[in-house]
PDB file of C-alpha atoms in Angstrom:
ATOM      1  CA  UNK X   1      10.535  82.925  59.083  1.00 73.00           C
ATOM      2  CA  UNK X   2       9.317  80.970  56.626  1.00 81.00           C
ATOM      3  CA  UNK X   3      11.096  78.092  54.852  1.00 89.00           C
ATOM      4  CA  UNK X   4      10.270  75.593  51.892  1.00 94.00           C
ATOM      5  CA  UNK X   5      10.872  71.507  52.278  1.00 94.00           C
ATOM      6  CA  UNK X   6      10.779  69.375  48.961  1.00 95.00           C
ATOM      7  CA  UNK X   7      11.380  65.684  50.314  1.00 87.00           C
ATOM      8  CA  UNK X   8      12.625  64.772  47.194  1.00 88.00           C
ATOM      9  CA  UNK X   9      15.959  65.167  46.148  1.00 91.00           C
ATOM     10  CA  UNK X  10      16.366  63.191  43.126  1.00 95.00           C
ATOM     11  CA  UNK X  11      13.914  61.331  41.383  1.00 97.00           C
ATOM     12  CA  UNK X  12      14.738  58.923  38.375  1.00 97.00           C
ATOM     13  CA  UNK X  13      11.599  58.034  36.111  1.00 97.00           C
ATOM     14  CA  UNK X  14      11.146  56.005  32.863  1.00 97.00           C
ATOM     15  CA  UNK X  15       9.404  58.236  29.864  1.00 96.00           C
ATOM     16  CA  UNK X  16       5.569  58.279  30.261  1.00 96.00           C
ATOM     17  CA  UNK X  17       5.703  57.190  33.828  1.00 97.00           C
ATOM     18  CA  UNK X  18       3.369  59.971  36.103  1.00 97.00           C
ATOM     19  CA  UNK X  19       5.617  62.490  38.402  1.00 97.00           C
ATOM     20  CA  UNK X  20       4.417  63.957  41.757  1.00 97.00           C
ATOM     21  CA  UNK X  21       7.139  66.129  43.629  1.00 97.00           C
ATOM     22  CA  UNK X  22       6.711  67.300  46.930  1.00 96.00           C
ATOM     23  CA  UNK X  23       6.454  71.104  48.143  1.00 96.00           C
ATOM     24  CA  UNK X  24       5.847  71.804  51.555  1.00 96.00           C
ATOM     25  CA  UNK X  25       6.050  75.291  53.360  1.00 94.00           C
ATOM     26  CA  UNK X  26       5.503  76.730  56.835  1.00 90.00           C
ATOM     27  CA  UNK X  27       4.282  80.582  56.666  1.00 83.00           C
ATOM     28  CA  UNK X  28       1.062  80.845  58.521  1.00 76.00           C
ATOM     29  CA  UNK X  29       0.026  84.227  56.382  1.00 80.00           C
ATOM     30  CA  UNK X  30      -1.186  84.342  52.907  1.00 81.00           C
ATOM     31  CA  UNK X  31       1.203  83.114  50.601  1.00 85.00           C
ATOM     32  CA  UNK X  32       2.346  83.148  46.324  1.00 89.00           C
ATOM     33  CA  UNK X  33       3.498  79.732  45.522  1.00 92.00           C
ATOM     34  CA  UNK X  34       5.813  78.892  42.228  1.00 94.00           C
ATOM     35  CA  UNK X  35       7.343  76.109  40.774  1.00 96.00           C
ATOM     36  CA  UNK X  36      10.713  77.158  38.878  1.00 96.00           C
ATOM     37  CA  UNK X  37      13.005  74.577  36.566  1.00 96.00           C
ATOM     38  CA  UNK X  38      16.029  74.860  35.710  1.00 94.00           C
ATOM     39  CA  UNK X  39      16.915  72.677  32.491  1.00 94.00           C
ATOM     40  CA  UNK X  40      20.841  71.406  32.084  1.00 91.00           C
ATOM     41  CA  UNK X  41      22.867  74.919  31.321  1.00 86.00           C
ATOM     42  CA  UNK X  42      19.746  77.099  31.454  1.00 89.00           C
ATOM     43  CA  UNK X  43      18.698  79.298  33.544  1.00 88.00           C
ATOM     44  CA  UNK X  44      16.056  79.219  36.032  1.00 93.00           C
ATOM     45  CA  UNK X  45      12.414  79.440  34.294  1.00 93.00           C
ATOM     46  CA  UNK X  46       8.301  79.890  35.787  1.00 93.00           C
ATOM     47  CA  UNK X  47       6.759  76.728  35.593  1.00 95.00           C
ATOM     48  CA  UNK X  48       3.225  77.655  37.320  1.00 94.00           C
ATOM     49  CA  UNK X  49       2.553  80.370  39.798  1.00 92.00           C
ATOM     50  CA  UNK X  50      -0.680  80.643  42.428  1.00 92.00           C
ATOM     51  CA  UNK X  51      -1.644  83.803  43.712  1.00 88.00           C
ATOM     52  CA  UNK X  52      -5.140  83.142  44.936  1.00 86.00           C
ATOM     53  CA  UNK X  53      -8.402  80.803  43.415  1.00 89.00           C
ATOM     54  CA  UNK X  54      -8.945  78.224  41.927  1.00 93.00           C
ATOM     55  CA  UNK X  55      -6.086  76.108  44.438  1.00 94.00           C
ATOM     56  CA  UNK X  56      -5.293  74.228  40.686  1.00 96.00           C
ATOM     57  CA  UNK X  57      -3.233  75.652  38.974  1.00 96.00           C
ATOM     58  CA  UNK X  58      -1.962  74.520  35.453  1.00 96.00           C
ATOM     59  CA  UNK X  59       1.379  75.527  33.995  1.00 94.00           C
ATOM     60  CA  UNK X  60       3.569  75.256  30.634  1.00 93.00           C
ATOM     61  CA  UNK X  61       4.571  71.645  29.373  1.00 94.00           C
ATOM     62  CA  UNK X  62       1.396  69.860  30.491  1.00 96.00           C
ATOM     63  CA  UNK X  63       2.673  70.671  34.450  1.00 97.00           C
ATOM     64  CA  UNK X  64       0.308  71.238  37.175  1.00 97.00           C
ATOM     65  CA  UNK X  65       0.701  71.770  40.684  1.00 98.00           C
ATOM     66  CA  UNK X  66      -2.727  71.746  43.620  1.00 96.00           C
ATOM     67  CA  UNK X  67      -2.396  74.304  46.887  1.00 95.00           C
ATOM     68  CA  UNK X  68      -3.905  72.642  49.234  1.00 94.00           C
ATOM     69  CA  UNK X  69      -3.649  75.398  52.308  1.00 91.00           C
ATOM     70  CA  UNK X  70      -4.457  72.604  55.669  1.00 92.00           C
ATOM     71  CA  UNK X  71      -1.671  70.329  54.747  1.00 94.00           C
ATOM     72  CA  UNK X  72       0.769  73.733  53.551  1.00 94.00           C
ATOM     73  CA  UNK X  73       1.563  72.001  50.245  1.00 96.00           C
ATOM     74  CA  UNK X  74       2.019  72.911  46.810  1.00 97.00           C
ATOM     75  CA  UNK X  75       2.916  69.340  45.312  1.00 97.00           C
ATOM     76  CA  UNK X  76       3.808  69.224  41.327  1.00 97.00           C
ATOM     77  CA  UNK X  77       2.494  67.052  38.764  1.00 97.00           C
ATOM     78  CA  UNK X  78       2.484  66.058  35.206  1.00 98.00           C
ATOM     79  CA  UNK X  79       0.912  62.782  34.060  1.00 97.00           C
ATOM     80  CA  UNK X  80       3.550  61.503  32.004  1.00 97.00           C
ATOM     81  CA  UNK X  81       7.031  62.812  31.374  1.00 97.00           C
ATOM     82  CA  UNK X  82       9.212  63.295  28.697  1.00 97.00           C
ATOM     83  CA  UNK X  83      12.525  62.884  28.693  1.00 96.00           C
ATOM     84  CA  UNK X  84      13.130  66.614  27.825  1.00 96.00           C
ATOM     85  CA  UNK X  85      11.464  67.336  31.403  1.00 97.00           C
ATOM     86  CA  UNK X  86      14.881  65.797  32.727  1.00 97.00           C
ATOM     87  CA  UNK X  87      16.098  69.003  34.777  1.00 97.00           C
ATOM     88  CA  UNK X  88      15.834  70.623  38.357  1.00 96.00           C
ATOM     89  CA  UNK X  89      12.818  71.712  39.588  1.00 97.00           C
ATOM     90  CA  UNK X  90      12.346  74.227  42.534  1.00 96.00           C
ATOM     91  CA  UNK X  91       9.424  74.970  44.622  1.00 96.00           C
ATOM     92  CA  UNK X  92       9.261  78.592  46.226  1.00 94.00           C
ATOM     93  CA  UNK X  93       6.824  80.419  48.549  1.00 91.00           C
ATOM     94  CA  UNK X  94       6.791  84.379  48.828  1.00 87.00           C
ATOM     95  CA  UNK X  95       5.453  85.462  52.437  1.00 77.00           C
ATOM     96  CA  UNK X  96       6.576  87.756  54.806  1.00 69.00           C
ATOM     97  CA  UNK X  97       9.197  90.316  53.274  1.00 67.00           C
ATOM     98  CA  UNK X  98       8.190  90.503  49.745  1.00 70.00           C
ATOM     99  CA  UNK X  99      11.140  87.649  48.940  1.00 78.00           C
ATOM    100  CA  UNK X 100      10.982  84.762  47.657  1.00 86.00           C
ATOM    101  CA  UNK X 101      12.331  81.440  49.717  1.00 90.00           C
ATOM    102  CA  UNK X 102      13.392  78.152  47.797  1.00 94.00           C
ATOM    103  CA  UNK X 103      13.085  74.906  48.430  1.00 94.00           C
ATOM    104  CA  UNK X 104      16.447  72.413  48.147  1.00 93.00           C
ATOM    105  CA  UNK X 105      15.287  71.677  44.714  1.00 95.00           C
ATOM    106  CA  UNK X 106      14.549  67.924  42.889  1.00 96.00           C
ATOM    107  CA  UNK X 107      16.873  66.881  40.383  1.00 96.00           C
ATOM    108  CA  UNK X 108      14.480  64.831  37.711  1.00 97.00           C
ATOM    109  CA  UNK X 109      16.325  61.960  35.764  1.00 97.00           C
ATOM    110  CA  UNK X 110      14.092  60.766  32.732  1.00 97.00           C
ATOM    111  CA  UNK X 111      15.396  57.894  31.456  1.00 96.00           C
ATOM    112  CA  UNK X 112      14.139  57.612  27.475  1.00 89.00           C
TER     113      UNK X 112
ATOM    114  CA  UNK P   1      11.679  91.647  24.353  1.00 65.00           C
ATOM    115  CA  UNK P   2      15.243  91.242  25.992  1.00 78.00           C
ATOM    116  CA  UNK P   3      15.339  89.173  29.230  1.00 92.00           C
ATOM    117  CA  UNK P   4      17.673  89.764  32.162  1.00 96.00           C
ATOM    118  CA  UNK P   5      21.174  89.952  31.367  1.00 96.00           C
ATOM    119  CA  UNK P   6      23.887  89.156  33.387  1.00 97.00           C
ATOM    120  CA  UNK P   7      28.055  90.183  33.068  1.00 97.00           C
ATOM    121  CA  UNK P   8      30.174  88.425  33.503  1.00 97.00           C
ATOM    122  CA  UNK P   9      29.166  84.951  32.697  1.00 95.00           C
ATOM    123  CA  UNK P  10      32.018  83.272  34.436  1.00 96.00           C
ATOM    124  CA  UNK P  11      34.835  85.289  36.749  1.00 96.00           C
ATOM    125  CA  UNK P  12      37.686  83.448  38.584  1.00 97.00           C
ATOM    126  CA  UNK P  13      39.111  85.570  41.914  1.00 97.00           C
ATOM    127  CA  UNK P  14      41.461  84.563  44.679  1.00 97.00           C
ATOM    128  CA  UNK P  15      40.928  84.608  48.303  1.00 97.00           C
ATOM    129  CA  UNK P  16      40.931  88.150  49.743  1.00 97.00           C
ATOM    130  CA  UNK P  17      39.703  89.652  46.074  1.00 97.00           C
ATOM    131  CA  UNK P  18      36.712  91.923  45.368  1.00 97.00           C
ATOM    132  CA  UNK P  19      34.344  91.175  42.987  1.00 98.00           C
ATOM    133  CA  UNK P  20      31.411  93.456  41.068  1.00 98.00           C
ATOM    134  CA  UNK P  21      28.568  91.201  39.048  1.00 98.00           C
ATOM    135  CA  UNK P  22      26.088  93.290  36.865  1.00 98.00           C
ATOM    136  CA  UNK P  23      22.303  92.869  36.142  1.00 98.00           C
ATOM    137  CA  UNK P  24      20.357  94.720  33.657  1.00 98.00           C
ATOM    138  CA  UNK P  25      16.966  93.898  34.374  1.00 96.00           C
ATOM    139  CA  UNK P  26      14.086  93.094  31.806  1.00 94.00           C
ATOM    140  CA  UNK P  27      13.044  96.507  30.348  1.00 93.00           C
ATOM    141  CA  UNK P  28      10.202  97.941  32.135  1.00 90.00           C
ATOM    142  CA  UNK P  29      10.878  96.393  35.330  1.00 91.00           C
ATOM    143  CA  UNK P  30      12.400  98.067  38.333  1.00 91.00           C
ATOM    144  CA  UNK P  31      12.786  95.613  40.910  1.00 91.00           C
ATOM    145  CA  UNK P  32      15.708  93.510  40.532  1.00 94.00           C
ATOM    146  CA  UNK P  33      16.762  90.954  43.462  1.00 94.00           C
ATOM    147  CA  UNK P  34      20.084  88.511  43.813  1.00 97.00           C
ATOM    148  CA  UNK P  35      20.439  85.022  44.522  1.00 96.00           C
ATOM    149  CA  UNK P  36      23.377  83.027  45.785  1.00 97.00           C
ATOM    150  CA  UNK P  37      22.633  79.095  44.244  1.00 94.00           C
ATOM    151  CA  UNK P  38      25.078  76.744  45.414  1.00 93.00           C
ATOM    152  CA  UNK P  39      25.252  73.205  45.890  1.00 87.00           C
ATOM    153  CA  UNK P  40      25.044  72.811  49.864  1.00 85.00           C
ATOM    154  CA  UNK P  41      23.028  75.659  50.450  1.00 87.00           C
ATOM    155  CA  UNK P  42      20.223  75.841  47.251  1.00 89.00           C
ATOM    156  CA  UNK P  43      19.129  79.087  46.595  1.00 92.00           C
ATOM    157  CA  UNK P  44      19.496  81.929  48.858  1.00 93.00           C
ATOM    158  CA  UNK P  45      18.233  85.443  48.693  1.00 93.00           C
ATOM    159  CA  UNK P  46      20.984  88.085  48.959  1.00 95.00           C
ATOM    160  CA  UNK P  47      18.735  91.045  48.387  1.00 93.00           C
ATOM    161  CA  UNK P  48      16.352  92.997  46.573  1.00 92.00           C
ATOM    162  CA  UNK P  49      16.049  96.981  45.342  1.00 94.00           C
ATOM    163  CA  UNK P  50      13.659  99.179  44.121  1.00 91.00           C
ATOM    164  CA  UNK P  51      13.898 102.767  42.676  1.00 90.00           C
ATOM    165  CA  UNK P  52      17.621 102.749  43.824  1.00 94.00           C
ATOM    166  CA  UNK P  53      17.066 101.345  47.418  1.00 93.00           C
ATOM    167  CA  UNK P  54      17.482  98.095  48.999  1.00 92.00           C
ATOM    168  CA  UNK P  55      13.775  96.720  50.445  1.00 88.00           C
ATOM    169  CA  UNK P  56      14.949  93.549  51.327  1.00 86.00           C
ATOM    170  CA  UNK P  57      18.041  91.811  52.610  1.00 90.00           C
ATOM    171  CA  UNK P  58      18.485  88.260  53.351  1.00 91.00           C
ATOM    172  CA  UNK P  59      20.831  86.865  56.010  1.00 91.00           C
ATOM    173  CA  UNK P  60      24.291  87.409  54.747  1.00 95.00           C
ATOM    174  CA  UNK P  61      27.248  89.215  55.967  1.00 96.00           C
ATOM    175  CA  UNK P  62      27.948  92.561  55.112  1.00 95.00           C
ATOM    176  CA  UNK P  63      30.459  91.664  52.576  1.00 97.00           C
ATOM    177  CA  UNK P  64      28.071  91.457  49.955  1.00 97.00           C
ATOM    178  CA  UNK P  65      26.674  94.916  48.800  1.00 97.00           C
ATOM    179  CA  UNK P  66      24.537  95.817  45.916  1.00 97.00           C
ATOM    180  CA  UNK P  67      23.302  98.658  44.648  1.00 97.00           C
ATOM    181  CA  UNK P  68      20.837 100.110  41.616  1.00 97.00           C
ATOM    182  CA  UNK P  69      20.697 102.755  39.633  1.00 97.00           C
ATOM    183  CA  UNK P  70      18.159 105.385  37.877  1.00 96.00           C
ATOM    184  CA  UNK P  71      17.910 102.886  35.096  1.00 95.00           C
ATOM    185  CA  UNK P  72      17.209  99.962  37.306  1.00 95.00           C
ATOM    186  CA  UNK P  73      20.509  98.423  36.651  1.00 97.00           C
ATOM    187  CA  UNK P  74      21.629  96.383  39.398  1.00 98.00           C
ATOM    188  CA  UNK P  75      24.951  95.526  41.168  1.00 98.00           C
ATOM    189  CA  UNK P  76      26.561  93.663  43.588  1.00 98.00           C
ATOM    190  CA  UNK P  77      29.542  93.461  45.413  1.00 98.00           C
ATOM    191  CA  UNK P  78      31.606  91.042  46.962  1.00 97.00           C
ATOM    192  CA  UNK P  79      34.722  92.326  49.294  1.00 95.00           C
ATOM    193  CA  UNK P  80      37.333  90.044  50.643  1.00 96.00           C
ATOM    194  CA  UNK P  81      36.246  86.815  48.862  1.00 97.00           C
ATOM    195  CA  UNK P  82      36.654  84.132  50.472  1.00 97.00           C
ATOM    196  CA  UNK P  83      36.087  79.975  49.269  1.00 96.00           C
ATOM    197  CA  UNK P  84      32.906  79.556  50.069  1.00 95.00           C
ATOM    198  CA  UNK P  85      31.715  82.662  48.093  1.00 97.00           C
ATOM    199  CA  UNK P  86      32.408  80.458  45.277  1.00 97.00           C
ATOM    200  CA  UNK P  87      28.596  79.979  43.515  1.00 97.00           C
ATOM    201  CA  UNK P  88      26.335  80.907  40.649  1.00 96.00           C
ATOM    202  CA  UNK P  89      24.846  84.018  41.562  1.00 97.00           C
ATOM    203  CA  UNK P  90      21.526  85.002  39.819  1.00 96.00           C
ATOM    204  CA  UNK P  91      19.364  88.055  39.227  1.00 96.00           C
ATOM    205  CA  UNK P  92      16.091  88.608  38.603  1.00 94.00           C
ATOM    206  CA  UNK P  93      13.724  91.234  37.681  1.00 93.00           C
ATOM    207  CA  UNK P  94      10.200  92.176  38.342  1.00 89.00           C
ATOM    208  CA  UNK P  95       8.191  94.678  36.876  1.00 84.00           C
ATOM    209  CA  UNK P  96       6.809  96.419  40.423  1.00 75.00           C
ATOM    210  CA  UNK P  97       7.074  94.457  43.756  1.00 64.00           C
ATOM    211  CA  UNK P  98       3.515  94.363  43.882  1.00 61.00           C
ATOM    212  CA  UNK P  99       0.364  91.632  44.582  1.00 52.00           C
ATOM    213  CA  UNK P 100      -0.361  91.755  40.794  1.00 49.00           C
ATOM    214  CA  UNK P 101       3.364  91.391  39.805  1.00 51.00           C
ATOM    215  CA  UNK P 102       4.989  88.763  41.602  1.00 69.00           C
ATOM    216  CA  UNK P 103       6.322  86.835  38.942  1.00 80.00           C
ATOM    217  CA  UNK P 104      10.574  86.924  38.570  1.00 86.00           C
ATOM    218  CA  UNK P 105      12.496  86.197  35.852  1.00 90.00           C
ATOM    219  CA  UNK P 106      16.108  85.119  36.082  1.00 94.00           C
ATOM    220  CA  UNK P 107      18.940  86.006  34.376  1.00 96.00           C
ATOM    221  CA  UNK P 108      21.387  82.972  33.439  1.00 94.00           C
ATOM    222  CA  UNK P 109      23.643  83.598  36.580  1.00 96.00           C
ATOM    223  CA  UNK P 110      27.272  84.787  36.852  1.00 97.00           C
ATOM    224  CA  UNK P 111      29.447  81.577  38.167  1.00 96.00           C
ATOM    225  CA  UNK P 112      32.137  82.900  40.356  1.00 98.00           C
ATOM    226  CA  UNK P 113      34.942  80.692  41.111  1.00 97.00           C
ATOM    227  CA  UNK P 114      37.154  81.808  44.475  1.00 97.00           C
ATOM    228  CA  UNK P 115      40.736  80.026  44.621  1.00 96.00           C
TER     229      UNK P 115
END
């Protein structure tokens, strides 16, 4: 089965400091890979989505998130936050089954 | 374009209670799948159908039921309710549940409470 880790469960940043939040997976078959947030009373939104390529992909809001298939991680980043980007974000692989497995997600603090 | 829609917003039940949530998915798309987010547990799959039949199923009891019809609108049921069934529980559409179409898009979630 496969199942999503983010090691991160809150993470409190100063505005224009750089975020990385971790993603990791275990599937050993080809995988989709999506970042999701969920702002304060919204609902859940696409951040960035890999299917196959270019293992970069870049998403809305100056995010960005790198596959990088030997270590089974989809990490997120954006170089420096806002404090509008103060919300929930969730990491989720689509394998086996056609569904789509979430991570724990990482509540994001950004203090203005 | 509309997005997914989701009645009731908010519902209140007691223990032992049914409950019935309803999805209309984004028009155009015919897969629609549910989600149970809670605090403890995340996000958890419930299921997923497709042109009126369930092609996934995650691991939940058989209390919770769902079902679509012709026009891809989606719903679920809960039977004898019980605390812990107490959650946001989200839908989201898809246009076909295929390679080039993987992308969902959630609805804002019904929150259930269970007293």
């Amino acid at each position: 089965a496969q199942s999503v880790s983010q090691h991160n469960h809150h993470v409190i940043l100063s505005e224009a400091a750089s975020l990385e939040l971790g993603c990791n997976y275990s599937y050993g078959g080809t995988v989709n890979l999506f970042w999701y947030v969920q702002y304060p009373g919204q609902h859940l939104q696409l951040l960035l989505k890999y299917f196959s390529g270019d293992p970069l992909v870049k998403g809305i809001k100056g995010f960005e998130a790198e596959f990088i298939k030997s270590k089974f991680s989809f990490n997120l980043r954006k170089p420096s936050v806002q404090w509008s980007d103060t919300a929930e974000y969730f990491c989720a692989v689509k394998g086996a089954g056609n569904m789509l497995t979430f991570g724990g997600g990482t509540r994001l603090m950004v203090k203005p | 374009k509309a997005g997914v829609t989701q009645t009731p917003r908010y519902l209140i039940k007691t223990r032992g209670q049914q409950v019935t949530l309803s999805c209309s998915p984004i028009s155009g798309h015919r897969s629609v799948s549910w989600y149970q987010q809670t605090p403890g547990q995340g996000l958890q799959f419930l299921f997923e159908y497709f042109s009126e039949t369930q092609r996934n199923k995650g691991n939940f009891p058989g209390r919770f039921s769902g079902r679509q019809f012709s026009n891809s609108r989606s719903e679920m049921n809960v039977s004898t309710l019980e605390l812990g069934d107490s959650a946001l529980y989200l839908c989201a559409s898809r246009m076909l549940p295929s390679v080039a179409q993987e992308t969902q898009y959630f609805g804002p979630g019904t929150r259930l409470l269970v007293l």
